[in-house]
mmCIF file of C-alpha atoms in Angstrom:
data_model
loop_
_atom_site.group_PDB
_atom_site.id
_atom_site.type_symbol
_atom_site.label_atom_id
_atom_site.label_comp_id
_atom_site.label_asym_id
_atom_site.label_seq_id
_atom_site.Cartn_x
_atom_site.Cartn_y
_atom_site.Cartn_z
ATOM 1 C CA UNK J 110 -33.411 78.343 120.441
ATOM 2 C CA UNK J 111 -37.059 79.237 120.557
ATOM 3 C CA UNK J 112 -39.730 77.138 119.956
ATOM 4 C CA UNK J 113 -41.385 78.651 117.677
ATOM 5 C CA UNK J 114 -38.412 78.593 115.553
ATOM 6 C CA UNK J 115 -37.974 74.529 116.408
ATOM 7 C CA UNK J 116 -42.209 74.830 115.695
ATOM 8 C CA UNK J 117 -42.250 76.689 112.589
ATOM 9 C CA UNK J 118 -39.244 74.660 111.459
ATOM 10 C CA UNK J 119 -41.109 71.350 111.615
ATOM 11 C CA UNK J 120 -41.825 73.040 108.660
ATOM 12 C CA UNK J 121 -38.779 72.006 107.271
ATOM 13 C CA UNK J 122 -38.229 68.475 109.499
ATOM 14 C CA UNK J 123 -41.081 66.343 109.173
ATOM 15 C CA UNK J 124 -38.595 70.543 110.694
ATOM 16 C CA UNK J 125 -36.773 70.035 109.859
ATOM 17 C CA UNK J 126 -36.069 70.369 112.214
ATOM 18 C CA UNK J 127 -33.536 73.146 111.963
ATOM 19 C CA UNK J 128 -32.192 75.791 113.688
ATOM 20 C CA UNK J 129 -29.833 79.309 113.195
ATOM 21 C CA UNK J 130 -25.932 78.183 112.408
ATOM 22 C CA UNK J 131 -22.994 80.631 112.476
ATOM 23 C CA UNK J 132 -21.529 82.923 109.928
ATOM 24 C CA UNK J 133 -20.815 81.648 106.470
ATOM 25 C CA UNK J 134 -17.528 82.201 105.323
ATOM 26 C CA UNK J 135 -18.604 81.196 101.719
ATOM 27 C CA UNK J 136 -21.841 82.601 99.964
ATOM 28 C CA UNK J 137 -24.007 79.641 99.811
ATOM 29 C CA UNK J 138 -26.814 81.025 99.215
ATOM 30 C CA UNK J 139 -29.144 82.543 96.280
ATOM 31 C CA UNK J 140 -30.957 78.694 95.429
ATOM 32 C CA UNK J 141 -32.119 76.327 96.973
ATOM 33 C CA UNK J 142 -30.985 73.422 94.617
ATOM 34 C CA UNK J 143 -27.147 73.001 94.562
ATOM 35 C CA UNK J 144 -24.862 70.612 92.247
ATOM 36 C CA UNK J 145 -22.029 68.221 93.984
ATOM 37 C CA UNK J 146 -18.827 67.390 91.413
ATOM 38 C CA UNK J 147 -15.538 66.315 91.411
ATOM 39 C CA UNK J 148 -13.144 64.270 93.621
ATOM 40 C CA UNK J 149 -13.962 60.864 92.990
ATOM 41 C CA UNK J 150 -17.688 61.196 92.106
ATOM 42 C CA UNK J 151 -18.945 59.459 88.872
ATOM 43 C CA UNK J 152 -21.002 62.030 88.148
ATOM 44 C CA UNK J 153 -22.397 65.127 89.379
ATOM 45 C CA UNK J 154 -25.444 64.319 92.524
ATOM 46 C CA UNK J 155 -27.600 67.327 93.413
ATOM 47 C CA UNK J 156 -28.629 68.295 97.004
ATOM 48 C CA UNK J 157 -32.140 69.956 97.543
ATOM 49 C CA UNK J 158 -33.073 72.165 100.404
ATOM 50 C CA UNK J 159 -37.163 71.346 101.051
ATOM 51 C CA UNK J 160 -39.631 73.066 103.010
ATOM 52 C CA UNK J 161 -41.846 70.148 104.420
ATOM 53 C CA UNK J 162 -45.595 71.443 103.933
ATOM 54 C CA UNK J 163 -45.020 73.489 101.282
ATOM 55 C CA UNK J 164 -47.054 72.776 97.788
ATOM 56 C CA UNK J 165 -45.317 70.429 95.418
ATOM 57 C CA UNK J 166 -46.366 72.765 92.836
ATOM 58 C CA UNK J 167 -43.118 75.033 93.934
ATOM 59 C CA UNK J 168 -40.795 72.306 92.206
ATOM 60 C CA UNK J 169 -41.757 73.899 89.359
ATOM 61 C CA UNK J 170 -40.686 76.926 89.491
ATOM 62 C CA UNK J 171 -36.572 75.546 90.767
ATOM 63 C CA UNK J 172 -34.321 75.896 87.707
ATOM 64 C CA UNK J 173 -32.622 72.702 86.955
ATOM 65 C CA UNK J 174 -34.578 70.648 89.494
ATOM 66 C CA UNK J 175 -36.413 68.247 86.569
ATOM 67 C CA UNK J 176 -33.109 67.863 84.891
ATOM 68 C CA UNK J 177 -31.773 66.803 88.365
ATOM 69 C CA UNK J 178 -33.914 64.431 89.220
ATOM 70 C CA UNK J 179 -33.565 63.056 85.557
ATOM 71 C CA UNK J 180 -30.248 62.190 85.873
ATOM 72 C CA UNK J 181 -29.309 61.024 89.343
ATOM 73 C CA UNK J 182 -29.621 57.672 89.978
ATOM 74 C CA UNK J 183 -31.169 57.399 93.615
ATOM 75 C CA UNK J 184 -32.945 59.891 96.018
ATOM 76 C CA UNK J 185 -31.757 59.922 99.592
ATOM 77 C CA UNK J 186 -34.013 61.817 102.187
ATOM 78 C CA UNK J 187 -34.153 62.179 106.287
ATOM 79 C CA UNK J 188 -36.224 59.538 106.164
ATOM 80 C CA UNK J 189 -37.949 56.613 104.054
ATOM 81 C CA UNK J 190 -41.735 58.457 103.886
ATOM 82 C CA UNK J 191 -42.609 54.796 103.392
ATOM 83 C CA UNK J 192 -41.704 54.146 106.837
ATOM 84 C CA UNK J 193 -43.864 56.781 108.326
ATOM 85 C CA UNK J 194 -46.748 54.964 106.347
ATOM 86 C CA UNK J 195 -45.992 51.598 107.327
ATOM 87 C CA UNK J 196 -45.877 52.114 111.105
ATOM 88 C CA UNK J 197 -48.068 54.774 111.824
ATOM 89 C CA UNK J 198 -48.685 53.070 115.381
ATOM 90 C CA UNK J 199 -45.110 54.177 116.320
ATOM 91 C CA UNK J 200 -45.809 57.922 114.930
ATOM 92 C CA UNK J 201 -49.343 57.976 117.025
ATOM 93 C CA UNK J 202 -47.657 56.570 120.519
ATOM 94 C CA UNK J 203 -45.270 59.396 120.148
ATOM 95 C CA UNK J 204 -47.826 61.928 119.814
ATOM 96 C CA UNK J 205 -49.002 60.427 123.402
ATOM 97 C CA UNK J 206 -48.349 62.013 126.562
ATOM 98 C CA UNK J 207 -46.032 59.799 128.942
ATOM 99 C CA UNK J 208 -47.841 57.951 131.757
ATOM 100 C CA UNK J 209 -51.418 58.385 131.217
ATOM 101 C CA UNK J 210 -51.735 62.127 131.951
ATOM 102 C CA UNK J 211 -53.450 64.857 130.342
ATOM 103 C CA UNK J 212 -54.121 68.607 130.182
ATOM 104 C CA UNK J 213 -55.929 68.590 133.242
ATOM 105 C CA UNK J 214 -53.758 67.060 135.451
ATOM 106 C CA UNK J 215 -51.056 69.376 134.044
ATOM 107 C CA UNK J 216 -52.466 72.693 133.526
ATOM 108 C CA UNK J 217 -53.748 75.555 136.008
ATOM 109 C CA UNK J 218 -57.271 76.306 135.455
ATOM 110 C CA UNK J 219 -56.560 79.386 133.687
ATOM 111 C CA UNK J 220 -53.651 77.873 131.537
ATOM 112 C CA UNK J 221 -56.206 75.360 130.796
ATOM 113 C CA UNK J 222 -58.888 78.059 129.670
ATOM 114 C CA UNK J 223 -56.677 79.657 127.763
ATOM 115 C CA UNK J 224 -55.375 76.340 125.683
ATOM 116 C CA UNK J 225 -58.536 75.642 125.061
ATOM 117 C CA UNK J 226 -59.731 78.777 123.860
ATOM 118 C CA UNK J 227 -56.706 78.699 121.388
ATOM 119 C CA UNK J 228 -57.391 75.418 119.909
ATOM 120 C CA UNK J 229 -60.706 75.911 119.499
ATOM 121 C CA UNK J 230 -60.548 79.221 117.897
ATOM 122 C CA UNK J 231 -57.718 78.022 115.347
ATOM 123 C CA UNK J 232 -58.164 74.424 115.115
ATOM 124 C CA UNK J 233 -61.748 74.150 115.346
ATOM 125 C CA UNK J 234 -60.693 71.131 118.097
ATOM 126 C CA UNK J 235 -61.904 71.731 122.343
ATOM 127 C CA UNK J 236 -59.116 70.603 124.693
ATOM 128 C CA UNK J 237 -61.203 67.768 126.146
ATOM 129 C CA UNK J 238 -60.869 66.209 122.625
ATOM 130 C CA UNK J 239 -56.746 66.163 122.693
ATOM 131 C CA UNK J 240 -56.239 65.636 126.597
ATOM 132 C CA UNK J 241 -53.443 62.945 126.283
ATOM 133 C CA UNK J 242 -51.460 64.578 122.511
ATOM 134 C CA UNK J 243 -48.443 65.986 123.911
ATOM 135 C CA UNK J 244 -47.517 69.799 123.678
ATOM 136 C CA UNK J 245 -45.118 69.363 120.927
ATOM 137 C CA UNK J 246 -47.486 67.905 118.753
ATOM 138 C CA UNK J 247 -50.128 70.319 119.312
ATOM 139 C CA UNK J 248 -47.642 73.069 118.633
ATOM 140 C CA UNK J 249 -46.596 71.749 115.941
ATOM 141 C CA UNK J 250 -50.555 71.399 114.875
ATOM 142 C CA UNK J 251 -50.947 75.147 115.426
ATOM 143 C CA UNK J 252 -47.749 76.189 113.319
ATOM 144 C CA UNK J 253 -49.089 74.284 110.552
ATOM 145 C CA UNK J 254 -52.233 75.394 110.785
ATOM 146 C CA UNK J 255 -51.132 79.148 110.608
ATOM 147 C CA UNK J 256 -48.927 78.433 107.814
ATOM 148 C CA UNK J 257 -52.140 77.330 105.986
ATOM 149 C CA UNK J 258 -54.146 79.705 106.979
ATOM 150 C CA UNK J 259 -51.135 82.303 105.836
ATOM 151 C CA UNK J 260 -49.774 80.771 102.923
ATOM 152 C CA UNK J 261 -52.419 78.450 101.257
ATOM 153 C CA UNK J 262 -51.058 75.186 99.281
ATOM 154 C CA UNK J 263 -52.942 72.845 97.216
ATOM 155 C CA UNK J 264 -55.147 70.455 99.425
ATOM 156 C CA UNK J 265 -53.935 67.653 96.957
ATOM 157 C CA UNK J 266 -50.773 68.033 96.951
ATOM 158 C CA UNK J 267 -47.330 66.407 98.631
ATOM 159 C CA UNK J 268 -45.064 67.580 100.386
ATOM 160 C CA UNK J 269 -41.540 67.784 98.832
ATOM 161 C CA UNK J 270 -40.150 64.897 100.849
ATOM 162 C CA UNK J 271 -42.702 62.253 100.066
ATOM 163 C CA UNK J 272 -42.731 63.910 96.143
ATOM 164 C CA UNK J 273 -39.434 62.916 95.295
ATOM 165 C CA UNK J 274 -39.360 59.766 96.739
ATOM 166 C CA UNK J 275 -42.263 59.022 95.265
ATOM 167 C CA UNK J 276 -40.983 59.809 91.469
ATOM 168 C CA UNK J 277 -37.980 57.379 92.553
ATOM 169 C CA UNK J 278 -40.223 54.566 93.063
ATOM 170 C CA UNK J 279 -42.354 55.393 89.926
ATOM 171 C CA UNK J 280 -39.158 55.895 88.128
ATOM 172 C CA UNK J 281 -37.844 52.417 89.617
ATOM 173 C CA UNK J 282 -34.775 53.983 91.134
ATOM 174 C CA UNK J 283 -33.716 53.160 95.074
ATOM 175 C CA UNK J 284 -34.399 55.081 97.891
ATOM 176 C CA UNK J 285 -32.282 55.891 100.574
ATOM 177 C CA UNK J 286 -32.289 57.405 104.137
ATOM 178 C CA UNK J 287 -29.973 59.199 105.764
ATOM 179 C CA UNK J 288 -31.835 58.209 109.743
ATOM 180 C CA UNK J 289 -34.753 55.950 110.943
ATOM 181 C CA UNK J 290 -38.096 56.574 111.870
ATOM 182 C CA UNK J 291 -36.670 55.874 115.115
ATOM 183 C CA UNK J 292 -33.843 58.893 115.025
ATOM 184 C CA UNK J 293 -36.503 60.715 113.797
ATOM 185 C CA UNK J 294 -39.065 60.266 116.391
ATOM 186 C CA UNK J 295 -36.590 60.680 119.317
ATOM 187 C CA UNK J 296 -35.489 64.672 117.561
ATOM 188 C CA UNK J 297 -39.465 65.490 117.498
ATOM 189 C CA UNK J 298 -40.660 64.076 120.343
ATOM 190 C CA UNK J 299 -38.268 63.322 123.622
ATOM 191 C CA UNK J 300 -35.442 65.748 122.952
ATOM 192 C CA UNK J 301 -36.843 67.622 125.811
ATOM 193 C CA UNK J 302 -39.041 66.663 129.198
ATOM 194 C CA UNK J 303 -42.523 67.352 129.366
ATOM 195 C CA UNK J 304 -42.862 70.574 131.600
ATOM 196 C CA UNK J 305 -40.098 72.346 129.207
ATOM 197 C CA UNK J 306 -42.178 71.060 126.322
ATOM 198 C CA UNK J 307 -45.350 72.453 128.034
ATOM 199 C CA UNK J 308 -43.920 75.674 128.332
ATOM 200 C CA UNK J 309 -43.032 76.061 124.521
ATOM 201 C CA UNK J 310 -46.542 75.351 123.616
ATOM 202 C CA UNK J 311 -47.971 78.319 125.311
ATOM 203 C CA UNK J 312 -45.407 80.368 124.027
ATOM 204 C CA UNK J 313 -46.001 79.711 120.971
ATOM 205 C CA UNK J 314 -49.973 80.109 121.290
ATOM 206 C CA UNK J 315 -48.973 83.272 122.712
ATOM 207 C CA UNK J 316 -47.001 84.819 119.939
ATOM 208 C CA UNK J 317 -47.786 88.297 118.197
ATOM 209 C CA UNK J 318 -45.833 87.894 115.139
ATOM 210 C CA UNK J 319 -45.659 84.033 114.331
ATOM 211 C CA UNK J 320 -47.660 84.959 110.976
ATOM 212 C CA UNK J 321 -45.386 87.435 110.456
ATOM 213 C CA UNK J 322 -42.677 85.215 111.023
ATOM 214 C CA UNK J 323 -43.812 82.605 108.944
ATOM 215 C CA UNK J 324 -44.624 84.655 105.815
ATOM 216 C CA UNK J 325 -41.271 85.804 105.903
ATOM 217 C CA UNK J 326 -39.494 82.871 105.753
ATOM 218 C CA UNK J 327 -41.983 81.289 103.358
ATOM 219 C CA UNK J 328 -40.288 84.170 101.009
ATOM 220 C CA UNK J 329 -37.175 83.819 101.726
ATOM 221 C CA UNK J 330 -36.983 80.241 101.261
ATOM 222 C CA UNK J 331 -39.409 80.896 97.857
ATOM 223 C CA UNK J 332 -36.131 82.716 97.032
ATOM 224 C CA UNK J 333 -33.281 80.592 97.843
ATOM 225 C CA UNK J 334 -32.578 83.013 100.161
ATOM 226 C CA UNK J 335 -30.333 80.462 102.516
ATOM 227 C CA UNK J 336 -28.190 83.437 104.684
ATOM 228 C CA UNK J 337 -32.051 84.933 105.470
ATOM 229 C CA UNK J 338 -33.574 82.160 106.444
ATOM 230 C CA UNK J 339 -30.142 81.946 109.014
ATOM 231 C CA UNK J 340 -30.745 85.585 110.024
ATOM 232 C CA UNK J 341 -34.386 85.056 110.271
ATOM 233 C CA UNK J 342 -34.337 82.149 112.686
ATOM 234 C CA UNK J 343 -31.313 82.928 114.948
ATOM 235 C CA UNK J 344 -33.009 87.046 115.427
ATOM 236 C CA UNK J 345 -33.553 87.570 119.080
ATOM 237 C CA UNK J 346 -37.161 89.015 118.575
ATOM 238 C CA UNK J 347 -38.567 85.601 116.964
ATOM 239 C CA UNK J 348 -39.701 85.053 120.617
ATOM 240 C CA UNK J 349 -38.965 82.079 123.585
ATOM 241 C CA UNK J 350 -35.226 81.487 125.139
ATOM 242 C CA UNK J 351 -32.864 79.677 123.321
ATOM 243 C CA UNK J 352 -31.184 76.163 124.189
ATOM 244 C CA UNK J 353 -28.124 75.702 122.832
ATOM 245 C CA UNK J 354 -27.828 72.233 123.324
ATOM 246 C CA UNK J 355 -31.347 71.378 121.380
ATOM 247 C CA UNK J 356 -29.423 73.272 118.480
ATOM 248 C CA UNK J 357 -26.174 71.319 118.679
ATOM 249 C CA UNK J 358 -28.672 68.329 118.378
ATOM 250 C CA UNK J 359 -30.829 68.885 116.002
ATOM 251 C CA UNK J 360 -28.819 70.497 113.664
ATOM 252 C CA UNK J 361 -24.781 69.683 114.201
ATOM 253 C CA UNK J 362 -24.820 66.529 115.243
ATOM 254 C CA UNK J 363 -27.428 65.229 112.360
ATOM 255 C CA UNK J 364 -25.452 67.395 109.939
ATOM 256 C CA UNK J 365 -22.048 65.536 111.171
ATOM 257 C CA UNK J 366 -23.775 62.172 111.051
ATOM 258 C CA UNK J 367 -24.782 62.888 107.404
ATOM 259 C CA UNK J 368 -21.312 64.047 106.074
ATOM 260 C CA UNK J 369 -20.053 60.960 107.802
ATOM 261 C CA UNK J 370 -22.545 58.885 105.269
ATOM 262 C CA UNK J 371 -23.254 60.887 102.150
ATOM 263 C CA UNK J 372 -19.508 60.478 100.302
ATOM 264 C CA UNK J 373 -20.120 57.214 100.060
ATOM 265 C CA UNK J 374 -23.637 57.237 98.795
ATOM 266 C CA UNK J 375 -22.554 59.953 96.673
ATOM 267 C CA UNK J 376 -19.466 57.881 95.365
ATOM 268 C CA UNK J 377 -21.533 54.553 94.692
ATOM 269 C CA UNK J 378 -24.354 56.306 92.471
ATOM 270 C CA UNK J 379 -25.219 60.055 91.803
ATOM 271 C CA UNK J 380 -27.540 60.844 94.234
ATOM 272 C CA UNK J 381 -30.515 63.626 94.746
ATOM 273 C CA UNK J 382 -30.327 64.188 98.323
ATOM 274 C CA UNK J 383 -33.778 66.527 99.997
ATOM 275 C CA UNK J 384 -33.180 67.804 103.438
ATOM 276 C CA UNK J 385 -34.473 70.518 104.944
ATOM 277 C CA UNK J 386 -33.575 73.662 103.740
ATOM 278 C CA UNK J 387 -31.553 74.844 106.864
ATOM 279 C CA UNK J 388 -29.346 71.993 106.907
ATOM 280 C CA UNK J 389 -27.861 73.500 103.897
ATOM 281 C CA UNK J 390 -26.902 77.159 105.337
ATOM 282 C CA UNK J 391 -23.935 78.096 107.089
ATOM 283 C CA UNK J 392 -20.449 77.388 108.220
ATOM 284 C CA UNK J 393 -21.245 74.020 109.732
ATOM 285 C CA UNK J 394 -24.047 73.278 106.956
ATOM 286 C CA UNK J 395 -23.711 70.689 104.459
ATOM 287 C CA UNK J 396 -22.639 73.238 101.898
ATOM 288 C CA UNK J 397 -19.539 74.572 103.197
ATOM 289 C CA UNK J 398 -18.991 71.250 105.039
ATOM 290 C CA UNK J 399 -18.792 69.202 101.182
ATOM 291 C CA UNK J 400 -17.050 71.632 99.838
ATOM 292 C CA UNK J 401 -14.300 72.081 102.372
ATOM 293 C CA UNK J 402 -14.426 68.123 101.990
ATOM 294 C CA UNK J 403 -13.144 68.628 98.831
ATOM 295 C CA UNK J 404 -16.175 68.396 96.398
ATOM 296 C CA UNK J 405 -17.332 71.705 93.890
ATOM 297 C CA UNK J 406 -20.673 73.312 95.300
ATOM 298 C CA UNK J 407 -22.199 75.284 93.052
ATOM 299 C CA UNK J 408 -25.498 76.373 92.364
ATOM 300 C CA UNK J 409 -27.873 75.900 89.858
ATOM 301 C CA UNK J 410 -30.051 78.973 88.611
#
């Protein structure tokens, strides 16, 4: 799995963080908002798929979403955005390269020259400033960056994660998580070792078509569009060599250790759940995976 997809889909994690899944046998797709009835539910709960840094302005424009979040009790997301908040120490020793070395230990010259000529043409940032931040951060930096740059959002406004946890509060309703700051930092930052990490950075610095890339999927999530977002991240052309095993991490395993969770959650209060968008897609996504569980997916548009 390349890392541009794993960088543009940071996107969707905090990038979610997500990755290409197989064939769908059902047609989950066509919204990004989806309703969760029957078996022994007391009412229906709602599951929305979010793109992390895109305006919170977009809500808007989901049918049903307000009406949602009206009538579900709690709001369970990846992760309590309070937590992020509260121990932003953790978050900044993450973004920390291991052991005390930089760039200039770990670069060639001309690798070095290069890096540095990227950041300071996109960022605005020389290399000497960001010696010890660790390639996945600074890819992740750049992604974001281009997606601004790309597909402009509202200086002032959330992201969809920290938006709907933030009406809970307001709204004096509980907030759940589905993983810890913890779970969370290990998927963004030490799922892989440095060098591989290192590698990944200039390929995405490198890319011809990451706009490209990104604009596309920015429409295709704008239009629920869950199969092509799948097609879009698992084509062959979106650049870098896949790793299977970073996919059956990041997006399997988290999925399975969600589905082992959310029937309960679901059962003790409806629920608006907000994961990234790519969770949702797919024959092992959380779609297909509730309703083969036994609950009616469906929709709302």
């Amino acid at each position: 799995m390349s890392h541009i997809r794993l960088s543009i889909l940071f996107i969707y994690f905090i990038c979610s963080s997500l990755f290409a899944v197989n064939a769908q046998k059902a047609e989950f797709t066509g919204s990004v908002l989806w309703k969760i009835s029957g078996k022994d539910l007391p009412g229906p709960s709602y599951i929305v798929g979010t793109n992390h840094i895109i305006s919170d302005s977009f809500l808007d424009s989901i049918p049903g979403l307000k009406e949602a979040m009206n009538s579900t009790g709690q709001v369970i997301g990846e992760m309590d955005m309070d937590n992020v908040k509260a121990d932003m120490a953790a978050m900044a020793t993450a973004s920390i390269i291991p052991d005390g070395k930089t760039y200039s230990e770990l670069l060639t010259e001309e690798r070095y020259q290069l890096l540095d000529s990227v950041l300071r043409n996109d960022l605005g940032i020389a290399l000497s400033q960001v010696e010890m931040i660790s390639p996945v951060t600074l890819s992740n930096l750049y992604v974001i960056n281009v997606y601004n740059k790309v597909s402009p959002k509202n200086k002032d406004s959330e992201n969809m994660d920290t938006y709907f946890q933030t009406y809970a509060r307001e709204k004096g309703k509980p907030v759940l998580a589905l993983e810890t700051l913890e779970e969370q930092i290990r998927y963004l930052y030490y799922l892989k070792p440095l060098d591989k990490q290192i590698e990944e950075l200039f390929c995405t610095i490198t890319s011809d078509h990451l706009e490209s890339d990104i604009l596309e999927l920015d429409s295709l999530y704008r239009k629920g569009d869950l199969t092509g977002l799948e097609q879009l991240m698992d084509r062959e052309d979106l650049s870098c060599p896949g790793d299977p095993e970073e996919k059956d991490i990041l997006y399997l395993q988290r999925n399975n250790n969600w589905l082992e969770k959310l029937p309960a959650i679901m059962k003790s209060e409806t629920s608006l759940i907000a994961v990234g968008c790519l969770h949702l897609a797919g024959e092992d996504g959380l779609l297909n995976r509730l309703s083969e569980m036994g609950y009616e997916v469906t929709p709302v548009k």
